[in-house]
């Protein structure tokens, strides 16, 4: 996907600030027949695999903390801290 120009970014920002009532859609025909619609046609899930050597103790601790967080998202380390640490390690590995 191409990067947006500064003008395009500014235009999208201004459009995002408009309320639904302020957007003129009178020149766009309403779509009422969704019979041939395809769900996810333009969606492409990007997967990246990162492998690191961690001990079984570290792996077990990671899974324990993940299970704890899934059970109670307010517990454990905030995701932003975990993500920052993972990205830092990923950049060091490359």
PDB file of C-alpha atoms in Angstrom:
ATOM      1  CA  UNK A   1       0.000   0.000   0.000  1.00  0.00           C
ATOM      2  CA  UNK A   2       1.341   3.412  -0.947  1.00  0.00           C
ATOM      3  CA  UNK A   3       2.012   5.952   1.762  1.00  0.00           C
ATOM      4  CA  UNK A   4      -0.442   8.832   1.879  1.00  0.00           C
ATOM      5  CA  UNK A   5       0.683  12.289   0.927  1.00  0.00           C
ATOM      6  CA  UNK A   6       0.514  15.080   3.470  1.00  0.00           C
ATOM      7  CA  UNK A   7      -2.537  16.511   1.665  1.00  0.00           C
ATOM      8  CA  UNK A   8      -4.333  13.145   1.702  1.00  0.00           C
ATOM      9  CA  UNK A   9      -3.609  12.706   5.393  1.00  0.00           C
ATOM     10  CA  UNK A  10      -4.957  16.184   6.147  1.00  0.00           C
ATOM     11  CA  UNK A  11      -8.088  15.537   4.066  1.00  0.00           C
ATOM     12  CA  UNK A  12      -8.777  12.248   5.853  1.00  0.00           C
ATOM     13  CA  UNK A  13      -8.269  13.954   9.204  1.00  0.00           C
ATOM     14  CA  UNK A  14     -10.808  16.633   8.290  1.00  0.00           C
ATOM     15  CA  UNK A  15     -13.278  13.999   7.078  1.00  0.00           C
ATOM     16  CA  UNK A  16     -12.897  12.036  10.300  1.00  0.00           C
ATOM     17  CA  UNK A  17     -13.911  15.130  12.263  1.00  0.00           C
ATOM     18  CA  UNK A  18     -17.242  15.414  10.410  1.00  0.00           C
ATOM     19  CA  UNK A  19     -20.363  13.949  11.948  1.00  0.00           C
ATOM     20  CA  UNK A  20     -22.380  11.451   9.905  1.00  0.00           C
ATOM     21  CA  UNK A  21     -25.098  14.055   9.335  1.00  0.00           C
ATOM     22  CA  UNK A  22     -22.594  16.509   7.822  1.00  0.00           C
ATOM     23  CA  UNK A  23     -21.422  14.072   5.134  1.00  0.00           C
ATOM     24  CA  UNK A  24     -23.318  14.487   1.847  1.00  0.00           C
ATOM     25  CA  UNK A  25     -23.954  11.041   0.361  1.00  0.00           C
ATOM     26  CA  UNK A  26     -26.799  12.097  -1.951  1.00  0.00           C
ATOM     27  CA  UNK A  27     -24.721  11.328  -5.058  1.00  0.00           C
ATOM     28  CA  UNK A  28     -23.950   7.772  -3.895  1.00  0.00           C
ATOM     29  CA  UNK A  29     -26.619   5.132  -4.550  1.00  0.00           C
ATOM     30  CA  UNK A  30     -27.581   3.133  -1.468  1.00  0.00           C
ATOM     31  CA  UNK A  31     -26.579  -0.531  -1.658  1.00  0.00           C
ATOM     32  CA  UNK A  32     -29.611  -2.629  -0.745  1.00  0.00           C
ATOM     33  CA  UNK A  33     -28.799  -5.934  -2.461  1.00  0.00           C
ATOM     34  CA  UNK A  34     -25.969  -7.739  -0.649  1.00  0.00           C
ATOM     35  CA  UNK A  35     -26.732 -11.118  -2.241  1.00  0.00           C
ATOM     36  CA  UNK A  36     -23.372 -11.453  -4.012  1.00  0.00           C
ATOM     37  CA  UNK A  37     -21.275  -9.786  -1.329  1.00  0.00           C
ATOM     38  CA  UNK A  38     -18.053 -11.549  -0.396  1.00  0.00           C
ATOM     39  CA  UNK A  39     -16.894 -11.289   3.207  1.00  0.00           C
ATOM     40  CA  UNK A  40     -13.166 -10.699   3.644  1.00  0.00           C
ATOM     41  CA  UNK A  41     -12.419 -10.346  -0.070  1.00  0.00           C
ATOM     42  CA  UNK A  42      -9.858  -7.587   0.442  1.00  0.00           C
ATOM     43  CA  UNK A  43      -8.592  -8.731   3.829  1.00  0.00           C
ATOM     44  CA  UNK A  44      -5.112 -10.197   3.879  1.00  0.00           C
ATOM     45  CA  UNK A  45      -3.837 -11.338   7.218  1.00  0.00           C
ATOM     46  CA  UNK A  46      -0.132 -10.763   7.543  1.00  0.00           C
ATOM     47  CA  UNK A  47       1.692 -13.262   9.633  1.00  0.00           C
ATOM     48  CA  UNK A  48       5.275 -12.982  10.641  1.00  0.00           C
ATOM     49  CA  UNK A  49       7.081 -15.684  12.474  1.00  0.00           C
ATOM     50  CA  UNK A  50       9.794 -14.810  14.882  1.00  0.00           C
ATOM     51  CA  UNK A  51      11.835 -17.513  16.442  1.00  0.00           C
ATOM     52  CA  UNK A  52      14.009 -17.065  19.458  1.00  0.00           C
ATOM     53  CA  UNK A  53      15.781 -19.477  21.689  1.00  0.00           C
ATOM     54  CA  UNK A  54      14.199 -19.386  25.118  1.00  0.00           C
ATOM     55  CA  UNK A  55      14.436 -21.883  27.888  1.00  0.00           C
ATOM     56  CA  UNK A  56      11.521 -24.047  28.913  1.00  0.00           C
ATOM     57  CA  UNK A  57      11.361 -22.091  32.187  1.00  0.00           C
ATOM     58  CA  UNK A  58      10.996 -18.819  30.262  1.00  0.00           C
ATOM     59  CA  UNK A  59       8.386 -20.376  27.992  1.00  0.00           C
ATOM     60  CA  UNK A  60       6.430 -21.689  30.974  1.00  0.00           C
ATOM     61  CA  UNK A  61       6.569 -18.284  32.664  1.00  0.00           C
ATOM     62  CA  UNK A  62       5.359 -16.592  29.482  1.00  0.00           C
ATOM     63  CA  UNK A  63       2.404 -18.977  29.157  1.00  0.00           C
ATOM     64  CA  UNK A  64       1.572 -18.615  32.857  1.00  0.00           C
ATOM     65  CA  UNK A  65       1.497 -14.820  32.561  1.00  0.00           C
ATOM     66  CA  UNK A  66      -0.521 -15.005  29.348  1.00  0.00           C
ATOM     67  CA  UNK A  67      -3.114 -17.288  30.982  1.00  0.00           C
ATOM     68  CA  UNK A  68      -3.259 -14.957  33.987  1.00  0.00           C
ATOM     69  CA  UNK A  69      -3.749 -11.953  31.732  1.00  0.00           C
ATOM     70  CA  UNK A  70      -6.471 -13.662  29.682  1.00  0.00           C
ATOM     71  CA  UNK A  71      -8.310 -14.603  32.870  1.00  0.00           C
ATOM     72  CA  UNK A  72      -8.003 -11.070  34.278  1.00  0.00           C
ATOM     73  CA  UNK A  73      -6.711  -8.447  31.800  1.00  0.00           C
ATOM     74  CA  UNK A  74      -6.101  -5.944  34.609  1.00  0.00           C
ATOM     75  CA  UNK A  75      -3.495  -8.256  36.123  1.00  0.00           C
ATOM     76  CA  UNK A  76       0.060  -8.779  35.079  1.00  0.00           C
ATOM     77  CA  UNK A  77       2.287  -6.581  32.977  1.00  0.00           C
ATOM     78  CA  UNK A  78       0.581  -4.104  30.629  1.00  0.00           C
ATOM     79  CA  UNK A  79       0.716  -5.284  27.018  1.00  0.00           C
ATOM     80  CA  UNK A  80       2.531  -2.117  25.927  1.00  0.00           C
ATOM     81  CA  UNK A  81       5.499  -3.057  28.135  1.00  0.00           C
ATOM     82  CA  UNK A  82       5.571  -6.622  26.844  1.00  0.00           C
ATOM     83  CA  UNK A  83       5.290  -5.474  23.236  1.00  0.00           C
ATOM     84  CA  UNK A  84       8.075  -2.922  23.655  1.00  0.00           C
ATOM     85  CA  UNK A  85      10.349  -5.579  25.161  1.00  0.00           C
ATOM     86  CA  UNK A  86       9.570  -8.050  22.386  1.00  0.00           C
ATOM     87  CA  UNK A  87      10.201  -5.487  19.661  1.00  0.00           C
ATOM     88  CA  UNK A  88      13.444  -4.430  21.289  1.00  0.00           C
ATOM     89  CA  UNK A  89      14.605  -8.059  21.408  1.00  0.00           C
ATOM     90  CA  UNK A  90      13.469  -8.644  17.816  1.00  0.00           C
ATOM     91  CA  UNK A  91      15.572  -5.715  16.590  1.00  0.00           C
ATOM     92  CA  UNK A  92      18.578  -7.045  18.489  1.00  0.00           C
ATOM     93  CA  UNK A  93      18.183 -10.495  16.920  1.00  0.00           C
ATOM     94  CA  UNK A  94      18.170  -9.264  13.325  1.00  0.00           C
TER      95      UNK A  94
END
